[in-house]
Amino acid sequence: MLRASARAGVGAAGLALVGCGGDDDDDQPQAVAQADQQQDQQQQAMQQQQAMQQQEQQQAMQQQDEQAEQQAMQQEQQEQSAAEAQAQQQEQQAVADDNIDYSATAIGAYGAFPQILDQGSALARGGQSASNNYHYAAVFPLDPFGSAVPGGLAEWEFVGAESLIVTMNEGRTFHDGSPVTAEDVKFTIDRLTGKAEYNPEYNSAWTGELSWTGDNELVDENTLRIEQAAPSVDAANSLALGGFPMFPKAYIEEVGDDGYGQFPVATGSFKFVEWSADEYIKSVRNDDYYNGRDYGYAPRLPYLAGYEARLIPEIGARVSALEAGEVDLANSIPPDLAVPLGESGDYNVFYHPAQRGLHIKLPMTIEEDPYNPGQPNPWRDRRVRIAANLAVDVDAITENIMTGRENYTYTLSSGQFGFPEDLPEQRWGYDPDEARRLLAEAGYADGVETDLIYLAGLYTNDQLFMEAIAEMLREVGFIVNLIPEDISKFLGEARNKELTAPYLFPQSAGFTSIGSMAISVDSAATYEHRVEVLSDERAEVDRLLAAAKTEFDTDKRQQLLSDLVRIHYLEASWIFLFELVQTHVAASRLHWDPYFLQPPSVELWNLKSMKT
């Protein structure tokens, strides 16, 4: 192209000279010579340019070769570095594993114990982390998000929306060495749903979670077919809930409910040894546990050889016992006491979201005011419920009494499936003036009389934050009588739907969304105020939950749950508080890296005692 352009340029120049020159013929040879000279110069320039391009191409090729060689060397170095890092990590892990004392035992101090050790009973709720959460193992294991995964005691398979097939895995045993069979799974479900022949009146705490179950049929000794009374997408998850109890049929039929509540035989990673109801609960590692420490899910074979839980209700006494070396782990210690201990270097502080969205349940389903017979129940008026929410300064409580790490409570945790992303923008804030105005508008300018009940000693700083809540309610016009109750009295009244007053309760974010709401949102839930007259809002919440339980289309189920949460929250169905963050203090030799994103308590199977 360069040559063609040069030739074209010379021709044009020549024509121009001929056409524009003088008549003197002597000028023609000179013009031709000048044209030839110009052509030679252009050819030389073109050759020089070609030489330069060739040189540049050679240099570029050389640079590419050098870059390729350099990249190959870098890749080799990176691979070598990665291999060295992996080897170093493996070496460090090996050193760390060698530093674990697998023969160590630990002692933990707790503020509350369960009333009995039968995890299936309503009387066992409260204080479960001291015992039942690690004596028992569910039918299926859990991933870090709290959803069922294959493996564990059994496998499962849905047959359409009609039934769930459970197939037992080999080599699974109870703590007494007897095999876990499909008949034991059937017996467990029957016992928890009031269908077991030996005792149809069993006081179950799991009826809400298992409401989807219909008839159970043994296909063979290893296979159980569970008919779904109502199709439930949550069927497998309900058999994988943390602490779900698997019961040995023969043993319970031999010792009865009372005997089992005193000496449980289960399938968990720790085996029960002995207990004194007001003093201690002793356990040892289940060395025959079927999920080894290299298992991909939870729970697994523990590191500790033994564990003893001690009942020390007073916070100061738990801290004193830790400092005196009488216990190794003090549970539920307020941050203002825990942080200085951690800063001393002699202790480790464990923080974790506790799967509990604390809220105050309101008796809005009761038609008559229990404190003023013949008068309408004030809690059925939405303005009164909103006023109660606006009266409580949640931020002040979390920042001054709790850890400051707490999230706000909603009907579902913000991390759960179906949570409406725009709901936090509509959160009930703190506005005592508006609260007073709403009470007056609702006809309660002289106040609303109510008791306020909480389970004493169960949650970190519960007395302090409940006293603060009571005082905040009083400031806007509620006449509050704060009542701390004993665990056995409280749970019995709540389970039998005998409570007519507002009471503190947790929304469990550790379950699936449907499982969470089946416990404390559904009108038929195990822990809910007695239902006499359903409000339109309550009826719609129940309808949406029933629809979500049977909706297998993920997008549609998400929309149903989102609609439910939005209605339940914006109707101020509870006094919404905060998601509890638990604070525990341990001796420096104890290390814990949580497996679950929201562990309900310190995962004792995952707690390590280091030699140095």
Coordinates of C-alpha atoms in Angstrom, one line a residue:
M1 CA 0.0 0.0 0.0
L2 CA 2.9 2.3 0.8
R3 CA 4.5 1.7 -2.6
A4 CA 1.3 2.3 -4.5
S5 CA 0.7 5.6 -2.7
A6 CA 4.3 6.7 -3.6
R7 CA 3.9 5.9 -7.2
A8 CA 0.6 7.7 -7.4
G9 CA 2.1 10.7 -5.8
V10 CA 5.0 10.9 -8.2
G11 CA 2.8 10.6 -11.3
A12 CA 0.6 13.4 -10.1
A13 CA 3.6 15.6 -9.4
G14 CA 5.1 15.0 -12.8
L15 CA 1.8 15.9 -14.6
A16 CA 1.6 19.0 -12.6
L17 CA 5.1 20.1 -13.6
V18 CA 4.5 19.5 -17.3
G19 CA 1.2 21.3 -17.4
C20 CA 2.5 24.3 -15.4
G21 CA 6.1 24.7 -16.7
G22 CA 7.5 27.3 -19.1
D23 CA 8.0 26.8 -22.8
D24 CA 11.8 26.4 -22.4
D25 CA 12.6 22.8 -23.4
D26 CA 15.9 23.0 -21.3
D27 CA 13.8 22.8 -18.1
Q28 CA 12.4 19.3 -18.9
P29 CA 15.5 17.1 -18.1
Q30 CA 15.8 19.0 -14.8
A31 CA 12.2 18.3 -13.9
V32 CA 12.6 14.6 -14.7
A33 CA 15.8 14.4 -12.6
Q34 CA 14.0 16.1 -9.7
A35 CA 11.1 13.6 -10.0
D36 CA 13.5 10.6 -10.0
Q37 CA 15.3 12.0 -7.0
Q38 CA 12.0 12.5 -5.1
Q39 CA 11.0 8.9 -6.0
D40 CA 14.3 7.6 -4.7
Q41 CA 13.9 9.5 -1.5
Q42 CA 10.4 8.2 -0.9
Q43 CA 11.6 4.6 -1.6
Q44 CA 14.4 5.0 0.9
A45 CA 11.9 6.4 3.5
M46 CA 9.6 3.5 2.8
Q47 CA 12.4 0.9 3.2
Q48 CA 13.5 2.6 6.5
Q49 CA 9.9 2.4 7.7
Q50 CA 9.6 -1.2 6.8
A51 CA 12.9 -2.0 8.6
M52 CA 11.7 -0.1 11.7
Q53 CA 8.4 -2.1 11.6
Q54 CA 10.2 -5.4 11.3
Q55 CA 12.4 -4.4 14.3
E56 CA 9.4 -3.4 16.3
Q57 CA 7.7 -6.7 15.5
Q58 CA 10.8 -8.6 16.5
Q59 CA 11.0 -6.6 19.8
A60 CA 7.3 -7.2 20.4
M61 CA 7.7 -11.0 19.8
Q62 CA 10.7 -11.0 22.1
Q63 CA 8.7 -9.2 24.8
Q64 CA 5.8 -11.6 24.4
D65 CA 8.2 -14.5 24.8
E66 CA 9.7 -12.9 27.8
Q67 CA 6.3 -12.1 29.3
A68 CA 5.1 -15.7 28.6
E69 CA 8.3 -17.0 30.3
Q70 CA 7.8 -14.6 33.2
Q71 CA 4.1 -15.6 33.6
A72 CA 5.1 -19.3 33.5
M73 CA 7.6 -18.6 36.3
Q74 CA 5.1 -16.6 38.3
Q75 CA 2.5 -19.4 37.9
E76 CA 5.1 -21.9 39.0
Q77 CA 6.0 -19.7 42.0
Q78 CA 2.3 -19.2 42.8
E79 CA 1.6 -23.0 42.6
Q80 CA 4.7 -23.6 44.7
S81 CA 3.6 -20.9 47.2
A82 CA 0.1 -22.3 47.3
A83 CA 1.5 -25.8 47.9
E84 CA 3.8 -24.4 50.6
A85 CA 0.8 -22.5 52.2
Q86 CA -1.3 -25.6 52.1
A87 CA 1.5 -27.7 53.6
Q88 CA 2.0 -25.0 56.2
Q89 CA -1.7 -24.9 57.0
Q90 CA -1.8 -28.7 57.2
E91 CA 1.2 -28.6 59.4
Q92 CA -0.3 -25.9 61.6
Q93 CA -3.6 -27.9 61.7
A94 CA -1.6 -31.0 62.7
V95 CA 0.1 -29.0 65.4
A96 CA -3.2 -27.7 66.5
D97 CA -4.8 -31.1 66.5
D98 CA -1.8 -32.4 68.5
N99 CA -2.4 -29.6 70.9
I100 CA -6.0 -30.7 71.6
D101 CA -6.4 -32.6 74.8
Y102 CA -8.9 -35.4 73.8
S103 CA -9.0 -36.7 77.3
A104 CA -10.0 -33.4 78.9
T105 CA -13.2 -32.7 80.6
A106 CA -14.9 -29.4 81.2
I107 CA -17.4 -27.9 83.7
G108 CA -19.9 -25.3 82.6
A109 CA -22.1 -23.0 84.8
Y110 CA -25.7 -22.3 83.8
G111 CA -28.4 -20.0 85.1
A112 CA -31.2 -22.5 84.5
F113 CA -31.7 -26.3 84.2
P114 CA -34.6 -28.1 82.4
Q115 CA -37.2 -29.5 84.7
I116 CA -36.7 -33.0 83.3
L117 CA -34.3 -34.5 80.8
D118 CA -36.9 -35.8 78.4
Q119 CA -36.4 -33.6 75.4
G120 CA -39.8 -34.4 73.9
S121 CA -41.7 -33.0 76.9
A122 CA -43.0 -29.5 77.3
L123 CA -41.5 -29.5 80.8
A124 CA -38.0 -29.8 79.2
R125 CA -38.2 -26.5 77.5
G126 CA -35.9 -23.8 79.1
G127 CA -32.4 -24.5 80.2
Q128 CA -31.9 -27.0 77.4
S129 CA -28.3 -25.9 76.6
A130 CA -27.3 -27.4 79.9
S131 CA -28.2 -30.9 78.8
N132 CA -30.7 -31.8 76.1
N133 CA -29.1 -30.0 73.2
Y134 CA -26.2 -32.5 73.2
H135 CA -27.7 -35.6 74.7
Y136 CA -30.1 -35.9 71.7
A137 CA -29.5 -36.0 67.9
A138 CA -32.1 -35.5 65.3
V139 CA -33.1 -38.0 62.5
F140 CA -31.2 -35.9 59.9
P141 CA -28.0 -33.7 60.3
L142 CA -27.9 -30.0 59.6
D143 CA -26.0 -27.7 57.4
P144 CA -24.6 -24.4 58.8
F145 CA -27.9 -22.7 57.8
G146 CA -29.9 -25.1 59.9
S147 CA -31.5 -27.1 57.0
A148 CA -31.7 -30.9 56.8
V149 CA -29.1 -32.7 54.7
P150 CA -28.7 -36.4 53.8
G151 CA -26.9 -38.7 56.3
G152 CA -27.1 -39.1 60.0
L153 CA -29.5 -41.7 61.4
A154 CA -31.4 -42.0 58.1
E155 CA -31.9 -40.8 54.5
W156 CA -35.2 -39.4 53.2
E157 CA -37.1 -39.1 49.9
F158 CA -40.3 -37.3 49.1
V159 CA -43.0 -39.3 47.2
G160 CA -44.8 -36.4 45.6
A161 CA -46.6 -34.3 48.2
E162 CA -48.2 -37.3 49.8
S163 CA -45.5 -38.9 51.9
L164 CA -41.9 -38.9 53.2
I165 CA -39.9 -42.1 53.0
V166 CA -37.3 -42.5 55.8
T167 CA -34.6 -45.2 55.2
M168 CA -32.3 -46.1 58.1
N169 CA -28.5 -46.0 57.8
E170 CA -26.6 -49.0 59.2
G171 CA -24.6 -49.0 62.4
R172 CA -26.6 -46.3 64.2
T173 CA -27.2 -47.1 67.9
F174 CA -28.7 -45.6 71.0
H175 CA -26.5 -44.9 74.0
D176 CA -27.2 -48.4 75.4
G177 CA -25.9 -50.0 72.3
S178 CA -29.3 -51.0 70.9
P179 CA -29.8 -50.3 67.1
V180 CA -31.9 -47.4 65.9
T181 CA -34.7 -48.8 63.8
A182 CA -37.5 -47.5 61.6
E183 CA -39.8 -48.6 64.4
D184 CA -38.1 -46.3 66.8
V185 CA -38.6 -43.4 64.4
K186 CA -42.3 -44.3 64.1
F187 CA -42.6 -44.5 67.9
T188 CA -40.8 -41.1 68.3
I189 CA -43.3 -39.4 65.9
D190 CA -46.3 -41.2 67.5
R191 CA -45.1 -40.2 71.0
L192 CA -44.6 -36.6 70.1
T193 CA -48.0 -36.3 68.3
G194 CA -50.1 -38.1 71.0
K195 CA -50.6 -41.3 69.0
A196 CA -48.4 -43.7 71.0
E197 CA -50.5 -46.5 72.5
Y198 CA -48.6 -46.6 75.8
N199 CA -49.5 -43.0 76.7
P200 CA -51.7 -40.9 74.3
E201 CA -51.7 -38.1 76.9
Y202 CA -47.9 -37.5 76.7
N203 CA -47.2 -33.8 77.3
S204 CA -45.4 -33.1 74.0
A205 CA -43.6 -30.0 73.1
W206 CA -43.4 -30.9 69.4
T207 CA -47.0 -31.0 68.2
G208 CA -46.7 -27.8 66.2
E209 CA -43.6 -28.9 64.4
L210 CA -45.1 -32.3 63.5
S211 CA -48.6 -31.1 62.6
W212 CA -47.9 -32.2 59.0
T213 CA -47.7 -35.9 59.9
G214 CA -50.5 -38.4 59.3
D215 CA -50.4 -42.2 59.6
N216 CA -47.0 -43.8 59.8
E217 CA -46.4 -47.2 58.1
L218 CA -43.5 -49.5 58.6
V219 CA -42.5 -50.7 55.1
D220 CA -39.8 -53.0 56.6
E221 CA -37.4 -52.9 59.6
N222 CA -35.3 -50.2 57.9
T223 CA -38.0 -48.2 56.1
L224 CA -40.8 -45.9 57.4
R225 CA -43.4 -44.3 55.2
I226 CA -44.8 -41.1 56.9
E227 CA -48.0 -39.9 55.3
Q228 CA -48.5 -36.2 55.2
A229 CA -51.8 -35.1 56.6
A230 CA -51.2 -31.8 54.9
P231 CA -48.3 -31.6 52.3
S232 CA -45.4 -29.8 53.9
V233 CA -42.2 -28.6 52.3
D234 CA -40.8 -28.5 55.8
A235 CA -41.3 -32.2 56.5
A236 CA -37.6 -33.3 56.5
N237 CA -36.5 -30.1 58.3
S238 CA -38.9 -30.8 61.1
L239 CA -37.1 -34.1 61.8
A240 CA -33.7 -32.3 61.7
L241 CA -34.4 -29.5 64.2
G242 CA -31.6 -28.9 66.7
G243 CA -32.2 -31.1 69.7
F244 CA -35.0 -33.2 68.0
P245 CA -35.3 -36.2 70.2
M246 CA -35.0 -39.8 69.0
F247 CA -36.6 -42.2 71.5
P248 CA -35.9 -46.0 72.0
K249 CA -39.3 -47.6 72.0
A250 CA -38.3 -50.7 74.1
Y251 CA -36.6 -48.6 76.8
I252 CA -39.4 -46.1 77.3
E253 CA -42.0 -48.8 77.4
E254 CA -39.9 -50.4 80.1
V255 CA -39.2 -47.4 82.3
G256 CA -42.1 -45.1 81.4
D257 CA -42.2 -41.4 80.9
D258 CA -41.1 -40.6 84.5
G259 CA -38.2 -43.0 84.4
Y260 CA -37.1 -41.7 81.0
G261 CA -37.2 -38.1 82.2
Q262 CA -34.7 -39.0 84.9
F263 CA -32.4 -41.1 82.9
P264 CA -32.6 -40.6 79.1
V265 CA -31.1 -42.9 76.5
A266 CA -30.8 -41.2 73.2
T267 CA -28.5 -40.9 70.2
G268 CA -26.6 -37.7 70.8
S269 CA -22.8 -37.0 70.8
F270 CA -22.7 -37.0 74.6
K271 CA -24.2 -39.7 76.8
F272 CA -26.0 -38.9 80.1
V273 CA -24.4 -40.3 83.2
E274 CA -26.2 -38.8 86.3
W275 CA -27.8 -35.6 87.6
S276 CA -29.1 -33.8 90.6
A277 CA -31.9 -31.6 89.5
D278 CA -30.7 -28.5 91.5
E279 CA -26.9 -29.1 91.3
Y280 CA -25.3 -30.8 88.2
I281 CA -25.8 -32.9 85.1
K282 CA -22.9 -35.2 84.1
S283 CA -22.2 -36.6 80.7
V284 CA -19.4 -38.4 78.8
R285 CA -18.4 -38.4 75.1
N286 CA -20.3 -41.0 73.0
D287 CA -17.3 -42.6 71.5
D288 CA -19.6 -44.7 69.3
Y289 CA -21.1 -41.6 67.7
Y290 CA -21.6 -42.3 64.0
N291 CA -20.5 -38.9 62.6
G292 CA -16.7 -38.5 63.0
R293 CA -14.8 -35.3 63.4
D294 CA -14.2 -35.2 59.6
Y295 CA -17.9 -35.4 58.8
G296 CA -19.1 -32.5 56.7
Y297 CA -22.2 -31.6 58.7
A298 CA -23.2 -31.3 62.3
P299 CA -23.2 -32.6 65.0
R300 CA -19.9 -34.6 65.2
L301 CA -17.8 -36.7 67.5
P302 CA -16.9 -34.3 70.4
Y303 CA -13.3 -33.3 71.4
L304 CA -14.1 -33.3 75.1
A305 CA -14.1 -36.6 76.9
G306 CA -16.7 -35.5 79.4
Y307 CA -18.8 -32.5 80.5
E308 CA -20.5 -31.4 83.6
A309 CA -23.2 -28.7 83.8
R310 CA -23.7 -27.0 87.1
L311 CA -26.7 -24.9 88.1
I312 CA -25.6 -21.5 89.4
P313 CA -28.5 -19.1 88.9
E314 CA -26.8 -15.9 90.1
I315 CA -24.6 -14.2 87.5
G316 CA -22.0 -13.0 90.1
A317 CA -21.7 -16.5 91.5
R318 CA -21.1 -17.9 88.0
V319 CA -18.3 -15.4 87.4
S320 CA -16.8 -16.1 90.9
A321 CA -16.8 -19.8 90.2
L322 CA -15.0 -19.2 86.9
E323 CA -12.3 -17.0 88.6
A324 CA -11.8 -19.5 91.3
G325 CA -11.2 -22.3 88.8
E326 CA -14.3 -24.2 90.0
V327 CA -15.8 -24.1 86.5
D328 CA -14.3 -23.7 83.0
L329 CA -17.2 -22.0 81.2
A330 CA -19.6 -19.5 82.6
N331 CA -22.7 -19.1 80.4
S332 CA -24.8 -16.0 79.8
I333 CA -22.5 -13.4 81.4
P334 CA -23.4 -9.7 80.9
P335 CA -21.0 -7.9 78.6
D336 CA -19.9 -5.4 81.2
L337 CA -18.5 -8.3 83.2
A338 CA -17.4 -10.5 80.3
V339 CA -15.3 -7.9 78.4
P340 CA -12.9 -7.1 81.2
L341 CA -12.3 -10.8 81.8
G342 CA -11.5 -11.3 78.1
E343 CA -9.2 -8.3 78.1
S344 CA -7.2 -9.8 81.0
G345 CA -5.9 -12.5 78.7
D346 CA -6.8 -15.3 81.1
Y347 CA -10.2 -16.0 79.5
N348 CA -11.9 -16.3 76.1
V349 CA -15.1 -14.5 75.5
F350 CA -17.6 -16.2 73.2
Y351 CA -20.2 -14.1 71.4
H352 CA -22.9 -15.6 69.2
P353 CA -26.4 -14.8 67.9
A354 CA -28.6 -17.1 70.0
Q355 CA -31.3 -17.9 67.3
R356 CA -33.8 -16.0 69.5
G357 CA -35.7 -13.0 68.4
L358 CA -37.0 -11.8 71.8
H359 CA -40.4 -10.4 71.9
I360 CA -43.4 -10.0 74.2
K361 CA -46.4 -12.0 73.3
L362 CA -49.6 -10.1 73.6
P363 CA -52.9 -11.8 74.5
M364 CA -54.7 -10.3 71.5
T365 CA -56.7 -13.5 70.8
I366 CA -58.6 -13.2 74.1
E367 CA -61.8 -11.3 73.8
E368 CA -62.3 -10.0 77.4
D369 CA -59.9 -7.9 79.5
P370 CA -58.7 -10.3 82.2
Y371 CA -58.1 -7.3 84.6
N372 CA -61.4 -5.6 84.0
P373 CA -64.1 -8.3 83.6
G374 CA -66.8 -7.4 81.1
Q375 CA -64.6 -4.9 79.3
P376 CA -63.0 -5.5 75.9
N377 CA -59.4 -6.7 75.8
P378 CA -57.3 -3.6 75.1
W379 CA -54.6 -5.7 73.3
R380 CA -57.2 -6.4 70.6
D381 CA -56.9 -2.7 69.6
R382 CA -54.1 -2.2 67.2
R383 CA -53.5 1.3 68.5
V384 CA -52.7 -0.1 72.0
R385 CA -50.3 -2.6 70.5
I386 CA -48.5 0.1 68.4
A387 CA -48.3 2.3 71.5
A388 CA -46.6 -0.5 73.4
N389 CA -44.0 -0.9 70.6
L390 CA -43.4 2.9 70.3
A391 CA -42.9 3.1 74.1
V392 CA -39.9 0.7 74.2
D393 CA -36.5 2.2 73.3
V394 CA -34.8 -0.9 71.9
D395 CA -31.6 1.0 70.9
A396 CA -31.1 2.2 74.5
I397 CA -31.5 -1.3 75.9
T398 CA -29.1 -3.0 73.4
E399 CA -26.5 -0.3 73.8
N400 CA -26.6 0.1 77.6
I401 CA -27.7 -3.3 78.9
M402 CA -26.8 -5.8 76.2
T403 CA -23.8 -6.1 73.9
G404 CA -24.7 -3.5 71.3
R405 CA -24.4 -6.2 68.6
E406 CA -28.1 -7.1 68.6
N407 CA -30.3 -6.9 65.6
Y408 CA -34.0 -5.9 65.8
T409 CA -36.6 -8.6 66.1
Y410 CA -39.2 -9.1 63.5
T411 CA -41.7 -12.0 62.9
L412 CA -38.8 -13.7 61.1
S413 CA -35.1 -13.0 61.4
S414 CA -33.8 -10.8 58.6
G415 CA -31.7 -13.7 57.4
Q416 CA -34.6 -16.2 57.1
F417 CA -36.3 -17.2 53.9
G418 CA -39.3 -15.0 53.1
F419 CA -38.3 -12.0 55.1
P420 CA -39.5 -8.8 53.3
E421 CA -36.4 -6.7 52.5
D422 CA -38.4 -3.4 52.8
L423 CA -39.7 -4.2 56.3
P424 CA -36.8 -2.6 58.3
E425 CA -37.8 0.7 56.7
Q426 CA -41.2 0.4 58.4
R427 CA -39.8 -0.6 61.8
W428 CA -41.6 0.6 64.9
G429 CA -39.2 3.2 66.4
Y430 CA -39.2 4.9 69.7
D431 CA -41.8 7.7 70.0
P432 CA -43.3 8.0 73.6
D433 CA -45.4 11.0 72.7
E434 CA -47.1 9.2 69.8
A435 CA -47.6 6.2 72.1
R436 CA -49.4 8.4 74.6
R437 CA -51.6 9.9 71.9
L438 CA -52.5 6.5 70.6
L439 CA -53.5 5.3 74.0
A440 CA -55.7 8.3 74.5
E441 CA -57.3 7.9 71.1
A442 CA -58.1 4.3 71.9
G443 CA -59.9 5.3 75.0
Y444 CA -57.1 4.5 77.5
A445 CA -55.9 7.9 78.6
D446 CA -56.0 6.6 82.2
G447 CA -53.8 3.7 81.3
V448 CA -53.8 0.0 80.5
E449 CA -53.4 -2.4 83.4
T450 CA -51.4 -5.5 82.7
D451 CA -49.0 -8.1 84.2
L452 CA -45.7 -8.7 82.3
I453 CA -44.2 -12.2 82.8
Y454 CA -40.7 -13.5 82.0
L455 CA -38.8 -16.6 82.8
A456 CA -36.2 -15.6 85.4
G457 CA -32.5 -16.4 84.7
L458 CA -32.9 -17.8 81.2
Y459 CA -31.4 -14.9 79.1
T460 CA -28.4 -12.7 79.6
N461 CA -29.4 -9.7 81.8
D462 CA -33.1 -10.6 81.5
Q463 CA -34.0 -8.9 84.8
L464 CA -32.3 -5.7 83.8
F465 CA -33.8 -5.4 80.4
M466 CA -37.3 -6.5 81.5
E467 CA -37.2 -3.9 84.3
A468 CA -36.2 -1.3 81.7
I469 CA -39.1 -2.4 79.4
A470 CA -41.6 -2.2 82.2
E471 CA -40.5 1.3 83.2
M472 CA -40.7 2.5 79.6
L473 CA -44.2 1.2 79.3
R474 CA -45.2 2.9 82.6
E475 CA -43.9 6.2 81.3
V476 CA -46.5 6.3 78.5
G477 CA -49.4 5.1 80.5
F478 CA -49.3 1.3 80.9
I479 CA -49.8 0.1 84.5
V480 CA -47.3 -2.7 84.6
N481 CA -46.8 -5.4 87.2
L482 CA -43.5 -7.2 86.3
I483 CA -43.5 -10.9 87.3
P484 CA -40.4 -13.1 87.1
E485 CA -41.6 -16.8 87.1
D486 CA -40.0 -20.1 87.9
I487 CA -39.3 -22.2 84.8
S488 CA -41.6 -25.1 85.7
K489 CA -44.6 -22.8 86.5
F490 CA -44.0 -20.6 83.4
L491 CA -43.7 -23.4 80.9
G492 CA -46.6 -25.3 82.3
E493 CA -48.9 -22.3 82.0
A494 CA -47.7 -21.3 78.6
R495 CA -48.0 -24.9 77.3
N496 CA -51.5 -25.3 78.7
K497 CA -52.5 -21.8 77.3
E498 CA -53.4 -20.6 80.7
L499 CA -51.5 -17.3 80.5
T500 CA -53.7 -14.2 80.0
A501 CA -50.9 -11.7 80.4
P502 CA -48.1 -10.6 78.0
Y503 CA -45.0 -12.7 78.4
L504 CA -41.4 -12.7 77.1
F505 CA -40.7 -15.4 74.5
P506 CA -38.2 -16.1 71.8
Q507 CA -38.8 -16.4 68.0
S508 CA -36.4 -19.1 67.0
A509 CA -34.3 -18.1 64.0
G510 CA -32.5 -21.5 64.2
F511 CA -35.4 -23.3 62.6
T512 CA -36.6 -22.9 59.0
S513 CA -39.1 -20.1 58.5
I514 CA -42.1 -22.3 58.7
G515 CA -40.7 -24.1 61.7
S516 CA -40.1 -20.9 63.5
M517 CA -43.6 -19.7 63.0
A518 CA -45.2 -23.0 63.8
I519 CA -43.8 -22.6 67.3
S520 CA -44.9 -19.1 68.1
V521 CA -47.0 -17.5 65.4
D522 CA -49.6 -20.0 64.4
S523 CA -52.7 -19.9 66.6
A524 CA -52.4 -23.6 67.1
A525 CA -48.7 -23.3 68.1
T526 CA -47.4 -25.0 71.3
Y527 CA -46.6 -21.7 72.9
E528 CA -49.4 -19.2 72.2
H529 CA -52.2 -17.5 74.1
R530 CA -55.5 -19.4 74.2
V531 CA -57.7 -18.6 71.3
E532 CA -61.3 -17.7 71.8
V533 CA -62.1 -15.3 69.0
L534 CA -59.8 -14.9 65.9
S535 CA -59.3 -11.4 64.7
D536 CA -59.3 -10.8 60.9
E537 CA -55.5 -10.2 61.1
R538 CA -54.9 -13.4 63.0
A539 CA -57.1 -15.4 60.6
E540 CA -55.1 -14.1 57.7
V541 CA -51.8 -15.0 59.3
D542 CA -53.0 -18.5 59.9
R543 CA -54.3 -18.8 56.3
L544 CA -51.0 -17.6 54.8
L545 CA -49.0 -20.0 57.1
A546 CA -51.1 -22.9 56.1
A547 CA -50.7 -22.1 52.5
A548 CA -46.9 -21.7 52.8
K549 CA -46.6 -25.1 54.5
T550 CA -48.1 -26.8 51.4
E551 CA -46.6 -24.6 48.6
F552 CA -43.7 -26.4 46.9
D553 CA -43.1 -23.6 44.4
T554 CA -40.2 -21.7 46.0
D555 CA -41.1 -18.2 44.6
K556 CA -44.8 -18.6 45.6
R557 CA -43.8 -19.9 49.1
Q558 CA -41.5 -16.9 49.6
Q559 CA -44.2 -14.5 48.6
L560 CA -46.7 -16.1 51.0
L561 CA -44.2 -15.9 53.9
S562 CA -43.3 -12.3 53.0
D563 CA -47.0 -11.3 53.1
L564 CA -47.5 -13.1 56.4
V565 CA -44.5 -11.4 58.0
R566 CA -45.5 -8.0 56.8
I567 CA -49.1 -8.4 58.1
H568 CA -48.0 -9.9 61.4
Y569 CA -45.4 -7.2 62.1
L570 CA -47.3 -4.1 60.9
E571 CA -50.3 -5.2 63.0
A572 CA -48.0 -5.0 66.0
S573 CA -48.8 -8.5 67.0
W574 CA -46.0 -8.6 69.5
I575 CA -43.9 -6.0 71.3
F576 CA -40.8 -6.5 69.1
L577 CA -37.5 -6.3 70.9
F578 CA -34.1 -7.6 69.8
E579 CA -32.3 -10.7 68.6
L580 CA -30.4 -12.0 71.6
V581 CA -26.6 -12.2 71.4
Q582 CA -25.3 -14.5 74.1
T583 CA -22.0 -13.8 75.9
H584 CA -20.1 -16.5 77.6
V585 CA -16.7 -16.5 79.3
A586 CA -14.4 -19.6 79.2
A587 CA -11.0 -20.5 80.6
S588 CA -8.3 -19.7 78.0
R589 CA -7.7 -23.4 77.3
L590 CA -11.2 -23.7 75.8
H591 CA -11.6 -22.8 72.2
W592 CA -14.7 -22.6 70.1
D593 CA -15.2 -21.8 66.4
P594 CA -19.0 -22.0 65.8
Y595 CA -20.3 -24.3 63.0
F596 CA -23.8 -22.9 62.8
L597 CA -24.4 -19.4 61.5
Q598 CA -26.7 -18.9 64.4
P599 CA -25.9 -21.5 67.1
P600 CA -28.5 -21.8 69.9
S601 CA -25.7 -22.2 72.5
V602 CA -22.1 -23.1 72.8
E603 CA -21.7 -26.2 70.6
L604 CA -20.2 -28.6 73.1
W605 CA -19.4 -31.2 70.5
N606 CA -17.3 -28.5 68.8
L607 CA -15.6 -27.2 72.0
K608 CA -11.8 -27.9 72.3
S609 CA -9.6 -28.0 75.3
M610 CA -6.0 -27.1 74.3
K611 CA -2.9 -28.5 76.1
T612 CA -1.1 -25.2 76.0

